[in-house]
Coordinates of C-alpha atoms and ligand atoms in Angstrom, one line a residue:
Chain A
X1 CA 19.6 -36.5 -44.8
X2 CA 20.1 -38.1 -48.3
X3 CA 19.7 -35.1 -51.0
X4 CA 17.6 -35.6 -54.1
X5 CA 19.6 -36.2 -57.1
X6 CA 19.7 -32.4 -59.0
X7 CA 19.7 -34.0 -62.4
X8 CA 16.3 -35.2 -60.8
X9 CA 14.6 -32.2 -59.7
X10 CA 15.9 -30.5 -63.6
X11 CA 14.2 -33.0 -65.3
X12 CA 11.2 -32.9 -62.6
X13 CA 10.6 -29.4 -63.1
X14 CA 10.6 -30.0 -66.6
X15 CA 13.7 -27.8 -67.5
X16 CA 15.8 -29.0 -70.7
X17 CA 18.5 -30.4 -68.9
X18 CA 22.2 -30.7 -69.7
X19 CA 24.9 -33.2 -68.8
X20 CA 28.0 -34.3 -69.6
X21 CA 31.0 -36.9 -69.5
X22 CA 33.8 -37.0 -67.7
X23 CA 36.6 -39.7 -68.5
X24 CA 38.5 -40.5 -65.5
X25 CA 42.3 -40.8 -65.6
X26 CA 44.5 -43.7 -66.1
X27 CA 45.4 -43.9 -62.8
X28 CA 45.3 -42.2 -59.4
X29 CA 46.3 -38.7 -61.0
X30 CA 43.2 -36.7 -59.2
X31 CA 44.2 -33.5 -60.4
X32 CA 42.8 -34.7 -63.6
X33 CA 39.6 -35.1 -61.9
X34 CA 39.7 -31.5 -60.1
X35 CA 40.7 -30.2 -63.4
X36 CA 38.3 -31.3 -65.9
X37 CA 35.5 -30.5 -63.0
X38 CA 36.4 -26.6 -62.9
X39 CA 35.8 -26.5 -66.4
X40 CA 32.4 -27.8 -65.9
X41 CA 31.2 -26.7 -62.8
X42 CA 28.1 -24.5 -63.5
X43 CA 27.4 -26.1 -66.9
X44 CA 25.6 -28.9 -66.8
X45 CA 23.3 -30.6 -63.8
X46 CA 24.9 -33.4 -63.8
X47 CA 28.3 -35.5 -65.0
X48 CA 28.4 -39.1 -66.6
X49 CA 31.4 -40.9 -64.7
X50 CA 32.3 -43.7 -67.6
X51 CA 33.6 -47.1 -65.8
X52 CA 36.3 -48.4 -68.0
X53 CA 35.1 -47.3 -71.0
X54 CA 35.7 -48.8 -73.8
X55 CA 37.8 -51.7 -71.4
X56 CA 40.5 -49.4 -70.9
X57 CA 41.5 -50.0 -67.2
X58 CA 41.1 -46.2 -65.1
X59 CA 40.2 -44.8 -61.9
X60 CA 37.0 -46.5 -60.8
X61 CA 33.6 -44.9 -61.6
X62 CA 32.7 -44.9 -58.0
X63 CA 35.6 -42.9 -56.3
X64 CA 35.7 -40.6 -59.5
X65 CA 31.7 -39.9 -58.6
X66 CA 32.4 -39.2 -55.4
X67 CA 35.2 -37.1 -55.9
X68 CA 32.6 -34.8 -58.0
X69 CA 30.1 -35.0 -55.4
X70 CA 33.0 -33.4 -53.0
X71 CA 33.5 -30.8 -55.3
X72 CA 29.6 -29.7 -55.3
X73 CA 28.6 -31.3 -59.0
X74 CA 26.1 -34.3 -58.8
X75 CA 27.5 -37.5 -60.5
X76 CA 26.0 -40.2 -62.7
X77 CA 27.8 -43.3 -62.1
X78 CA 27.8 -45.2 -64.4
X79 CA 28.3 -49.6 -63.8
X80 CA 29.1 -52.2 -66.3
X81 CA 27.8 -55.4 -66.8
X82 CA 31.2 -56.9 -68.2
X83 CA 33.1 -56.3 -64.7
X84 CA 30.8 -57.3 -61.7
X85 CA 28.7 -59.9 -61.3
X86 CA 25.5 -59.3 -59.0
X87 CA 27.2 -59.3 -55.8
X88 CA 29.6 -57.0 -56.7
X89 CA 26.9 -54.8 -58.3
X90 CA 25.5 -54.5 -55.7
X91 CA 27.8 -54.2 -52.9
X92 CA 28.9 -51.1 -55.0
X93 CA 25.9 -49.4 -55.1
X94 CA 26.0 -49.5 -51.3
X95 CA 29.3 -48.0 -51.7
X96 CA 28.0 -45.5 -54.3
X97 CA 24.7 -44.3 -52.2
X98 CA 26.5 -44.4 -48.6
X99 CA 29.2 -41.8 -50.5
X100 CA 26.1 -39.2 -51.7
X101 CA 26.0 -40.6 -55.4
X102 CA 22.6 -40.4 -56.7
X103 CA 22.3 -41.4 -60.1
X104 CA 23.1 -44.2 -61.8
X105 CA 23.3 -45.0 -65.6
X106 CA 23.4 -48.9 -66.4
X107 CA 24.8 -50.9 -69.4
X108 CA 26.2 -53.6 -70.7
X109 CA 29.9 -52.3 -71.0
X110 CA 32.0 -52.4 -74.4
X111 CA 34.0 -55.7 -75.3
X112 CA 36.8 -56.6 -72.8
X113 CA 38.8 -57.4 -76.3
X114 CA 38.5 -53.6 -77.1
X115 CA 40.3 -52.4 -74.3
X116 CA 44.0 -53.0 -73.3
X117 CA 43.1 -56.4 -71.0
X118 CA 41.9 -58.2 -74.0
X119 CA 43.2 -61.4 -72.8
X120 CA 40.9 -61.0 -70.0
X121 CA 37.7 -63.2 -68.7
X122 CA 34.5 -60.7 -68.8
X123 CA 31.3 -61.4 -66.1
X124 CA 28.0 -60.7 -67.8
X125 CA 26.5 -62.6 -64.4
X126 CA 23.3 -60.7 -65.8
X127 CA 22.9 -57.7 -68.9
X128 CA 22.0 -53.8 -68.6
X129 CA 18.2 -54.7 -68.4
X130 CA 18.5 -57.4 -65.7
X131 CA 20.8 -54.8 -63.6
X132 CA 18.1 -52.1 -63.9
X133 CA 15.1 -54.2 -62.7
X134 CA 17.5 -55.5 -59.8
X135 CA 18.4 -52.2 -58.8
X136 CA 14.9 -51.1 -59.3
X137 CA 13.9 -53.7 -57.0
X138 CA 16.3 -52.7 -54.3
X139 CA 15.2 -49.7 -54.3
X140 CA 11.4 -50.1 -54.5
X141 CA 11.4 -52.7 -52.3
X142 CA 14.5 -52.3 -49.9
X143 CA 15.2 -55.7 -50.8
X144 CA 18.4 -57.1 -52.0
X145 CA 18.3 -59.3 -55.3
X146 CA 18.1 -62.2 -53.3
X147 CA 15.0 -60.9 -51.0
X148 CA 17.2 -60.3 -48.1
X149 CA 16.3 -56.7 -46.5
X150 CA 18.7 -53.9 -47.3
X151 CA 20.3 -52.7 -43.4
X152 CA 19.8 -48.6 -44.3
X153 CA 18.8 -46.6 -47.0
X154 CA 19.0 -47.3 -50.6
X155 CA 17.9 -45.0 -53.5
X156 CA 19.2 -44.5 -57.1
X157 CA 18.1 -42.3 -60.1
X158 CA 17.9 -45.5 -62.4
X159 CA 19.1 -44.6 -66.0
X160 CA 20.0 -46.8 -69.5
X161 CA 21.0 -46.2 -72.6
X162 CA 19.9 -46.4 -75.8
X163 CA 21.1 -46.4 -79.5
X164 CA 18.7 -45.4 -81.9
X165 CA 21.0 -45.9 -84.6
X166 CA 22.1 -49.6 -83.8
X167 CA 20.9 -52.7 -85.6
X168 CA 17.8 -54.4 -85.6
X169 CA 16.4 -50.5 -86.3
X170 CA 13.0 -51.8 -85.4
X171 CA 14.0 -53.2 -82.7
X172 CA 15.7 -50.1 -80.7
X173 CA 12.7 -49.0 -79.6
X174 CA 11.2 -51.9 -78.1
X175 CA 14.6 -52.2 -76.1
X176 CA 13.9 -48.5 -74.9
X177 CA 10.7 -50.0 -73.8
X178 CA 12.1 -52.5 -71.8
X179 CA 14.8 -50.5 -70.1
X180 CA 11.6 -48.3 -69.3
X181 CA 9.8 -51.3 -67.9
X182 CA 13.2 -52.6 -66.2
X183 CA 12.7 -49.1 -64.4
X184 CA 14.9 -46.9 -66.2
X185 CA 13.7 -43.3 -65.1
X186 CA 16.0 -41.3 -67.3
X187 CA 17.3 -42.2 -70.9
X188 CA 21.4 -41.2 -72.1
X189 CA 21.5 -41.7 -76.2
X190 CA 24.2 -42.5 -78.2
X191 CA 25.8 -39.8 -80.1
X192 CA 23.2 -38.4 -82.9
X193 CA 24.6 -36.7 -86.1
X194 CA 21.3 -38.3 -88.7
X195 CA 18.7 -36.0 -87.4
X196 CA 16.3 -37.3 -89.2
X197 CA 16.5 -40.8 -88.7
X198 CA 16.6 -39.7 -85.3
X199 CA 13.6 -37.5 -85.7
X200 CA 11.6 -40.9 -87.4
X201 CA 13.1 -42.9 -83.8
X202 CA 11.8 -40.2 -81.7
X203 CA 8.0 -40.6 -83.4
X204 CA 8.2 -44.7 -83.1
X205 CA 8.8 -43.2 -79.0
X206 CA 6.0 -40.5 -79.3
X207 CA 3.3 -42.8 -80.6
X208 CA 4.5 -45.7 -78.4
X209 CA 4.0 -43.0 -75.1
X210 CA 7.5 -44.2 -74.1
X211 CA 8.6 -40.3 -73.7
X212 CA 6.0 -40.2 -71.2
X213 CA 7.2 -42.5 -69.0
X214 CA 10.9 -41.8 -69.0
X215 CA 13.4 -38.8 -69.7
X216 CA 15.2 -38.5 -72.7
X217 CA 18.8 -36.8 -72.6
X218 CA 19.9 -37.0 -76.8
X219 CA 23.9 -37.7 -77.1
X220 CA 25.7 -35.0 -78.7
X221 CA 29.7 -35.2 -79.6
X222 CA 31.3 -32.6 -81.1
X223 CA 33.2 -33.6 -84.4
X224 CA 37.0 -32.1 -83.4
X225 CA 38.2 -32.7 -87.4
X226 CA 36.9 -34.7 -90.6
X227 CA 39.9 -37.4 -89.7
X228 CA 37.8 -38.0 -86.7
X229 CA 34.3 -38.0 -88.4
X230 CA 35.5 -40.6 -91.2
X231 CA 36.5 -42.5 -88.6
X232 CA 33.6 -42.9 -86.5
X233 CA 31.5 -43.5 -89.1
X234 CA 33.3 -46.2 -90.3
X235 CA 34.9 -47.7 -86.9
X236 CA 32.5 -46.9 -84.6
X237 CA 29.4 -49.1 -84.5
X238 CA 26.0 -47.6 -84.7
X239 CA 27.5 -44.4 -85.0
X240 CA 25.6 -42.8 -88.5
X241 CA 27.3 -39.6 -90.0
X242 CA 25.4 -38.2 -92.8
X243 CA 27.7 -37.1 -96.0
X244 CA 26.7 -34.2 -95.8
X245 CA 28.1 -32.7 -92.2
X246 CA 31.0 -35.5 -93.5
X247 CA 31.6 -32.6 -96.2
X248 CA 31.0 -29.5 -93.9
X249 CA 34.3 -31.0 -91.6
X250 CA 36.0 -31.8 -95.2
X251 CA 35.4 -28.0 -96.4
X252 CA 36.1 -27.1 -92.7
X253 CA 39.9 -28.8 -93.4
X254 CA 40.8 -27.1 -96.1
X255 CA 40.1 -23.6 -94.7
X256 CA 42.6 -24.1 -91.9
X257 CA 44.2 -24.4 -88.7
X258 CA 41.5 -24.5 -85.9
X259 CA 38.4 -23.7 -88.4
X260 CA 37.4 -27.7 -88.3
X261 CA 37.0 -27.3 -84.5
X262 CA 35.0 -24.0 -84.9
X263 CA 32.9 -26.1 -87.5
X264 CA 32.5 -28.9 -85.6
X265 CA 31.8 -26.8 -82.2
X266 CA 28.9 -24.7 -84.7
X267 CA 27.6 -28.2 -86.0
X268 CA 26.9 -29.7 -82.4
X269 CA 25.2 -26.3 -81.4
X270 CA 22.9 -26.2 -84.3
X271 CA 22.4 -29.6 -83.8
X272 CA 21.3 -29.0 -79.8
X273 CA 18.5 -26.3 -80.7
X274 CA 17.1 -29.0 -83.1
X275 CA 16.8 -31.5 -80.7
X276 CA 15.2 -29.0 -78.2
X277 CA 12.5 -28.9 -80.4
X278 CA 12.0 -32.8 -80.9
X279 CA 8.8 -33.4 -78.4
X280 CA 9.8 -36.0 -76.3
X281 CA 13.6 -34.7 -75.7
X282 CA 13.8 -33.9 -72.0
X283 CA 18.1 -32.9 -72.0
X284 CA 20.9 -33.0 -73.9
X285 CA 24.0 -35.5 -73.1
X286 CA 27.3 -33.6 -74.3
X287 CA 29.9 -36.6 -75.1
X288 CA 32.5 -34.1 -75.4
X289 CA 35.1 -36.7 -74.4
X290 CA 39.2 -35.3 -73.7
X291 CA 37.3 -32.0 -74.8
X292 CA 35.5 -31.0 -71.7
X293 CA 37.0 -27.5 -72.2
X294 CA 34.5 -27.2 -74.7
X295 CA 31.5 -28.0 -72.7
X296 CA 30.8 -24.4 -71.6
X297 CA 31.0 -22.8 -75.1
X298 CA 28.8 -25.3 -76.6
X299 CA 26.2 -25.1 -73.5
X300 CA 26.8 -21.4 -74.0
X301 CA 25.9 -21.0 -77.9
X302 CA 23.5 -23.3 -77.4
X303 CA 21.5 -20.8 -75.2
X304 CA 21.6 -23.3 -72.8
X305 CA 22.7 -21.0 -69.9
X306 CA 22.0 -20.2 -66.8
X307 CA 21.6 -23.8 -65.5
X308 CA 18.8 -24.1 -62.9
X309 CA 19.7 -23.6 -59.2
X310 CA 17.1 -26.0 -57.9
Chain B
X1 CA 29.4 -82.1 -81.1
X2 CA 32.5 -80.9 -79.2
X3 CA 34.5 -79.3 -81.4
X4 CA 38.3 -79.8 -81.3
X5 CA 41.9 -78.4 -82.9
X6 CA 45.4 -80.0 -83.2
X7 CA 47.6 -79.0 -81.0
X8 CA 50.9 -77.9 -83.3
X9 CA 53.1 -80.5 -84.3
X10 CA 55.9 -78.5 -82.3
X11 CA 54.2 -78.7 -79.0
X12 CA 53.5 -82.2 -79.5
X13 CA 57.2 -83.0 -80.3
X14 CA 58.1 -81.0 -77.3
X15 CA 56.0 -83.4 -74.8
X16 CA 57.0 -87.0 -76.2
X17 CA 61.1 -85.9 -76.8
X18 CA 62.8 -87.6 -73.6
X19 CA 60.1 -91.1 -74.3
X20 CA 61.3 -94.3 -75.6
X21 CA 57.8 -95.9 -75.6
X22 CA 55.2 -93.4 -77.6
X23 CA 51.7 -93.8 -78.0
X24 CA 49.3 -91.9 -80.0
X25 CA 45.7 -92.6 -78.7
X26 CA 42.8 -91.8 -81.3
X27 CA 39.5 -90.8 -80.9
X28 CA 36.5 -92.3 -83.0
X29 CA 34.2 -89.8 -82.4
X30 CA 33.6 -85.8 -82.4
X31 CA 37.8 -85.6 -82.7
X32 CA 37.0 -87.7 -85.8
X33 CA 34.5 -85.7 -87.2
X34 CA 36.7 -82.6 -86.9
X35 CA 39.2 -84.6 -89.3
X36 CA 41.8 -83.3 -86.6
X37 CA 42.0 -86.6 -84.1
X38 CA 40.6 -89.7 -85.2
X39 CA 42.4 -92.9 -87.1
X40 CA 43.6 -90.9 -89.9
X41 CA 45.5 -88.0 -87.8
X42 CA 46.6 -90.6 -85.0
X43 CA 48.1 -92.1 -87.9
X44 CA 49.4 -89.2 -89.3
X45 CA 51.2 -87.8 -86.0
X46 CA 52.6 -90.9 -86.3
X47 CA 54.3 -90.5 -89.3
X48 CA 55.5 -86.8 -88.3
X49 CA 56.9 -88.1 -84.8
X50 CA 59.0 -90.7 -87.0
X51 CA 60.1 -88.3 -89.4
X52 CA 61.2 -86.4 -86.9
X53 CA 63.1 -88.2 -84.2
X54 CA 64.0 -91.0 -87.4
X55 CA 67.7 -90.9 -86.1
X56 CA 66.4 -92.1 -82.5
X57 CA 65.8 -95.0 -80.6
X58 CA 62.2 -94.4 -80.3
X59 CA 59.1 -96.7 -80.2
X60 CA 55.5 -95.3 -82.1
X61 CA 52.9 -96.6 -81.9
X62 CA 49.0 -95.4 -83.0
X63 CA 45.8 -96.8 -82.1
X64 CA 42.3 -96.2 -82.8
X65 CA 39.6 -97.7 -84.5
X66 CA 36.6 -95.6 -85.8
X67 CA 34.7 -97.1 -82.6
X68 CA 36.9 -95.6 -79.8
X69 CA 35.4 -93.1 -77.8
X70 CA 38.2 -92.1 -74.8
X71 CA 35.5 -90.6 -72.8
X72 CA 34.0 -94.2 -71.8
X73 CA 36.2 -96.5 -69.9
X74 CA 35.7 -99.2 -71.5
X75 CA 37.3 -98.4 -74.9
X76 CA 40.2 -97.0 -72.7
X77 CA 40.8 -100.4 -70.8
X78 CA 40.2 -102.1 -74.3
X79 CA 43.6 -100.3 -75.3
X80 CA 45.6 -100.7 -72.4
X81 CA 44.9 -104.4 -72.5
X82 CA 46.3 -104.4 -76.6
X83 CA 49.7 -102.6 -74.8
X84 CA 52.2 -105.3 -74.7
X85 CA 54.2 -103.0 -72.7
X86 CA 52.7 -99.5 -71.0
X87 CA 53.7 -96.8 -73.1
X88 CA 56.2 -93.7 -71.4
X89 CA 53.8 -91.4 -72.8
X90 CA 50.5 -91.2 -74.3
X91 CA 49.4 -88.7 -76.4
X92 CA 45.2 -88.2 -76.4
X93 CA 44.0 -86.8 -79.3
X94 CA 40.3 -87.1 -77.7
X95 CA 38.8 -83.9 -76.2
X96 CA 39.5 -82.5 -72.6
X97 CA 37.2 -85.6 -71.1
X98 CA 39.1 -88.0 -73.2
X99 CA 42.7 -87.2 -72.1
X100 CA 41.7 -87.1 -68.2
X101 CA 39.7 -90.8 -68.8
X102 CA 43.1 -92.1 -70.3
X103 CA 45.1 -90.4 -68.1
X104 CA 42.5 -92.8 -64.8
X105 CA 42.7 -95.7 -66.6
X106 CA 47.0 -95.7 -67.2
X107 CA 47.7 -94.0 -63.9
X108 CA 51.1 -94.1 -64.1
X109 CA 51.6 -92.9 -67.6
X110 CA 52.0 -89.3 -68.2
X111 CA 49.4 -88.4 -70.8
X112 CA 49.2 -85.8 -73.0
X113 CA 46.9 -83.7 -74.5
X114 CA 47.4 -83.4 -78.6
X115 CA 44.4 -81.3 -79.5
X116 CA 42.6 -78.3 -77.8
X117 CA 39.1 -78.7 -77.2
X118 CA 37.2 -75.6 -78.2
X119 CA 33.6 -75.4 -78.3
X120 CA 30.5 -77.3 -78.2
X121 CA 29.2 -76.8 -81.9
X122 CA 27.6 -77.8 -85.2
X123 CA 29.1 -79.3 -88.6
X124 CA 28.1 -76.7 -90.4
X125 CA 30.2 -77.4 -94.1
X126 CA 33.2 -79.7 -94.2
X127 CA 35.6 -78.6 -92.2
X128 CA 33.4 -75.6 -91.0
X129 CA 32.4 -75.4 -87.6
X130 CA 30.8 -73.1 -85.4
X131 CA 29.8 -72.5 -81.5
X132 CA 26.0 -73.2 -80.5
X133 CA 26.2 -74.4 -76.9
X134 CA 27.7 -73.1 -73.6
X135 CA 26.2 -76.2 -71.8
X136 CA 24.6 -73.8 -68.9
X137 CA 22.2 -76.6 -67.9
X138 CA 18.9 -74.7 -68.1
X139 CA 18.3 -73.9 -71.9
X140 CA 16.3 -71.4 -72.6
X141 CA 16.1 -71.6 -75.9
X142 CA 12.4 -71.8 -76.5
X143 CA 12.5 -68.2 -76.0
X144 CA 15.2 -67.0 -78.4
X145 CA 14.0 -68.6 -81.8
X146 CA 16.2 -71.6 -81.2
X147 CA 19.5 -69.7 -80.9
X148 CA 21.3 -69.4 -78.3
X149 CA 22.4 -65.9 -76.7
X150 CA 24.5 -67.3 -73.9
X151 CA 26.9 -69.2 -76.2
X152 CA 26.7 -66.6 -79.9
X153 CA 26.2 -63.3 -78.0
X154 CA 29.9 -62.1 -77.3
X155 CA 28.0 -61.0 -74.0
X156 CA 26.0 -63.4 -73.8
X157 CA 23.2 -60.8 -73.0
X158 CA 19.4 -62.0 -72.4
X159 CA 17.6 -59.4 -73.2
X160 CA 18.5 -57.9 -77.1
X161 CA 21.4 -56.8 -79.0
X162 CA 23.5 -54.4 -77.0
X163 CA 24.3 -51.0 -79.2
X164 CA 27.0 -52.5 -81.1
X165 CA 25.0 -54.6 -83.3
X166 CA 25.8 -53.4 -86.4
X167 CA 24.9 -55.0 -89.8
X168 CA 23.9 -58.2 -88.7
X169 CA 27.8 -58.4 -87.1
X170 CA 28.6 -58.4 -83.7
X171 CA 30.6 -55.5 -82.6
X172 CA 33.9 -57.3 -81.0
X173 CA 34.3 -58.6 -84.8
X174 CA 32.8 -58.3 -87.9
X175 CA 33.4 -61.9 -88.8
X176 CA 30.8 -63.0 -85.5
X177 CA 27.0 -63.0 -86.2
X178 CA 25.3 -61.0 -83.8
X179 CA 23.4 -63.1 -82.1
X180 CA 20.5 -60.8 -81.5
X181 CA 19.9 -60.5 -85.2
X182 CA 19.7 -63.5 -85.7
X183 CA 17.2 -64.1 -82.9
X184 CA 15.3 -61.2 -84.0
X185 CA 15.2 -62.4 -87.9
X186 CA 13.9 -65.9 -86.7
X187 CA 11.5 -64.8 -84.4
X188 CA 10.0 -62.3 -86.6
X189 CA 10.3 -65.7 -89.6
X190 CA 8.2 -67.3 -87.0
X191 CA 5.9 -64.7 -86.2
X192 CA 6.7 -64.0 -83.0
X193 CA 8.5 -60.9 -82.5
X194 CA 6.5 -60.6 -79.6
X195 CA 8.7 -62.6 -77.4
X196 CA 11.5 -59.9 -78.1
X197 CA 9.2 -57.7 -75.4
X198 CA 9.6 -60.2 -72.7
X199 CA 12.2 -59.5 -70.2
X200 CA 13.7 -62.6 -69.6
X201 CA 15.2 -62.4 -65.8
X202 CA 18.2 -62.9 -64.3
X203 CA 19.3 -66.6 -64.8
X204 CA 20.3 -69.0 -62.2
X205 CA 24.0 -69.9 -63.1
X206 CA 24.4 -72.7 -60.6
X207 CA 23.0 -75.1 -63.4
X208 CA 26.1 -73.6 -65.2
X209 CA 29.9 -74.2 -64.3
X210 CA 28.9 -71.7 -61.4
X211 CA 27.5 -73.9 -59.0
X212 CA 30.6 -75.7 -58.8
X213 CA 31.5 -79.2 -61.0
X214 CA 29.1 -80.7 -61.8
X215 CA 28.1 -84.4 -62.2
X216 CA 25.4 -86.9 -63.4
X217 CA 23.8 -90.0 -62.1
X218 CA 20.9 -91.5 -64.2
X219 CA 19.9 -93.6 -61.1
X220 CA 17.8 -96.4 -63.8
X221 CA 20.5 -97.1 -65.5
X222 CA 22.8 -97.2 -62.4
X223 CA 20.4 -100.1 -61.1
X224 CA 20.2 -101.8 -64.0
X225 CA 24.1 -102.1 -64.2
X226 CA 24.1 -103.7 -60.3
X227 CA 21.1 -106.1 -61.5
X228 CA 23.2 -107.5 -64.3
Ligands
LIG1 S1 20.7 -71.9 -73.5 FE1 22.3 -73.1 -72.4 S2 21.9 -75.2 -72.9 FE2 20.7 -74.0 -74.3 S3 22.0 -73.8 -76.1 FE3 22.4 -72.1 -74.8 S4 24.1 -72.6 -73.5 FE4 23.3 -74.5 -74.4
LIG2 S1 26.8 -57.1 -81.1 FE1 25.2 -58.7 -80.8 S2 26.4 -60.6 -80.5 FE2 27.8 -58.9 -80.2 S3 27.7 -58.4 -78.0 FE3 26.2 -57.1 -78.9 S4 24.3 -58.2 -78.9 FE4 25.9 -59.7 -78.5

């Protein structure tokens, strides 16, 4: 017997529900795994795998998820289009369901030239939208892509992304309404620090109904220092940092060793209880990436704690 | 047009250094338009290659006219026949196509190729040229304002700008277009942001370069040829 996916059942009971990332390592080093899990274990209801984020070559997304599931945490897999095309995909998610993963998060993939293979050919055989009405397919219909039945069970909690903050603006909401059509059942954000332009997003959603017919988890990542905020604001695309938490991490500096941490662990927390409030806002999605120490205080201040036993 | 670049004068030095008999075939058409292969630059490798090996025994010769195309065989036989001897090495300053058509029409003469053929693209200034066409057989774009997402999107996504569009640039470089902007700005110039809600499905890449090579026969003109 298959269990149900406990990210899932959170979001089904209508609890505010937490998650996660989890980089895996560079390499076959599964200690790092084990260790970065113990920190989190308890925390959150569920843990984004990343599959060569940002291009850089790691241990794959799949065997990561799976090594979570063995330690008791339920894993959110997430698949690239850059580095399979369909049959691959797919093959995969056998691979991924027939090991106990249950959820899966679906999207395009960063740049191959961003990672260190730059020299390499990319795939895009079909984008993040076409992969979630495939794999909705498959698992509405226990169909393959091609129409050919699926030998076995096959079932996936189907999520996308979305970036309120990237360009067109008025278009970012329409694409949420697509991935929703496409079949995505849960929603992961990109990192929000403009609240209100993220407040104005969440209204286009409201009066379109679209938080009706989906989950949505906001992105959180906690600024470590002001050298890291000035840089994703200006390196990072559709990343948006107002000036004025920009300052907050400036003042932050200049009172000392270890207080633009503190400032930037305080910021993400204040921002998580404002979120709560957004209607519409099912969970929160901690990016607290090569931080996941961090994950429990900032679940923890964020009165976030005790995580449903469902 | 396809859109080609000289190879550098160093690599082209480096294929034609052990030859006696050297010639520099021209292209009359899209090499020509590029200002990078046609009469002028056939001419003007020319006058490098003698510069250089000026102390040698060597033999140079350059031909094109502005009416050569190397991708039809006819042009190509139309030169071989003006070789009074064959050549050791040819040099083909026409695109991909046009080496390998010079390359079955001298057989036995290594050939060369002097320019890199990049992309299938437009004219857009002198001298400034830009990608428009991947060639994948099945064009879709009567649903993306007239631009084309599988050749200007660096992901050559179907369905909208992925969450790097930033500024009307595309995220692998800020001197790239995003594509999806500039679908999005026509459509909505045309009044028909509407289509931006379709989900346009999964596309059949066996048109493309993924259904293996592909070929052409426009079987009226084939008969006509026979009739003749
Ligand atoms: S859709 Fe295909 S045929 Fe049409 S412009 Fe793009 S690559 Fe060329
Ligand atoms: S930024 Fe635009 S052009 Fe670049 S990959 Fe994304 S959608 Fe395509």
């Amino acid at each position: 017997m298959h269990q149900e996916s406990n990210l899932k059942k959170v979001l089904d009971s209508g609890k505010f529900a937490v998650t996660c990332e989890l980089g895996p390592p560079k390499g076959t080093d599964l200690d790092v795994v084990k260790e970065k899990a113990s920190l989190i274990k308890g925390y959150v209801d569920a843990v984004n795998v990343t599959d060569n984020q940002t291009a850089i070559v790691r241990l794959s997304s799949i065997a990561t998820s799976h090594i979570l599931h063995d330690l008791g945490i339920d894993p959110i897999m997430q698949m690239v289009c850059r580095d399979r095309n369909r049959i691959a995909m797919q093959s995969d998610l056998f691979g991924a369901y027939s090991l106990g993963i249950k959820n899966l998060l679906c999207l395009s993939g960063d740049h191959q030239t961003f990672g260190n293979h730059p020299e390499s050919k990319n795939v895009f055989d079909i984008d993040s939208i076409q992969q979630l009405s495939m794999i909705n397919k498959m698992k509405n219909e226990k169909k393959a892509y091609c129409g050919e039945e699926i030998e076995g069970d096959f079932d996936m909690f189907l999520g996308g992304a979305s970036n309120p903050f990237g360009d067109p603006y008025e278009f970012r909401v329409i694409r949420l309404a697509k991935k929703i059509n496409a079949g995505a059942k849960f929603i992961q954000t990109q990192c929000i620090y403009d609240m209100d332009k993220f407040e104005d997003f969440m209204k286009m959603v409201r009066d379109m109904g679209l938080h009706k017919k989906t989950y949505i988890l906001a992105g959180v990542l906690p600024l470590k220092s002001f050298g890291m905020a000035k840089y994703m604001k200006n390196n990072v695309a559709g990343v948006q940092i107002p000036d004025e938490l920009l300052n907050r991490m400036k003042t932050a500096k200049a009172a000392g060793k270890g207080m633009s941490a503190k400032e930037g662990i305080k910021i993400c927390v204040e921002q998580i209880k404002r979120l709560r409030n957004i209607e519409g806002v099912h969970g929160v999605h901690v990016m607290a990436i090569e931080w996941e120490k961090k994950v429990p205080q900032i679940v923890e201040e964020a009165g976030l704690l005790p995580r449903p036993e469902l | 047009m396809i859109v080609v670049k000289r190879k550098p004068i160093k690599e082209i030095l480096e294929f034609v250094k052990n030859s006696k008999n050297i010639l520099i075939a021209g292209c009359g058409t899209c090499a020509a338009v590029c200002l990078e292969g046609g009469e002028k630059e056939a001419a003007e490798i020319k006058g490098l290659l003698n510069l250089h090996f000026k102390n040698e025994d060597k033999n140079i010769s350059a031909l094109c006219d502005s009416a050569v195309r190397l991708c039809d065989p006819e042009f190509v036989k139309d030169i071989k026949l003006k070789c009074n001897v064959l050549p050791d090495v040819i040099i083909s300053l026409g695109c991909g196509a046009g080496v390998q058509m010079v390359s079955d029409i001298f057989e036995s003469v290594p050939v060369f190729p002097g320019i890199n053929t990049t992309f299938l693209g437009t004219n857009d200034e002198l001298g400034v040229f830009s990608e428009k066409c991947q060639g994948c057989g099945e064009c879709i774009l009567d649903k993306t304002g007239g631009i084309c997402p599988v050749s200007r999107c660096s992901k050559s996504l179907l369905n909208g700008p992925c969450g790097g569009s930033s500024d009307g640039k595309c995220e692998v470089d800020d001197t790239i277009d995003c594509a999806w902007q500039l679908i999005f700005d026509r459509l909505k110039t045309m009044n028909m942001l509407d289509k931006m809600q379709e989900i346009i499905p999964v596309k059949d890449w066996r048109t493309s370069r993924d259904g293996g090579v592909r070929a052409m026969v426009k079987e009226e003109a084939v008969i006509d040829k026979n009739e003749e």
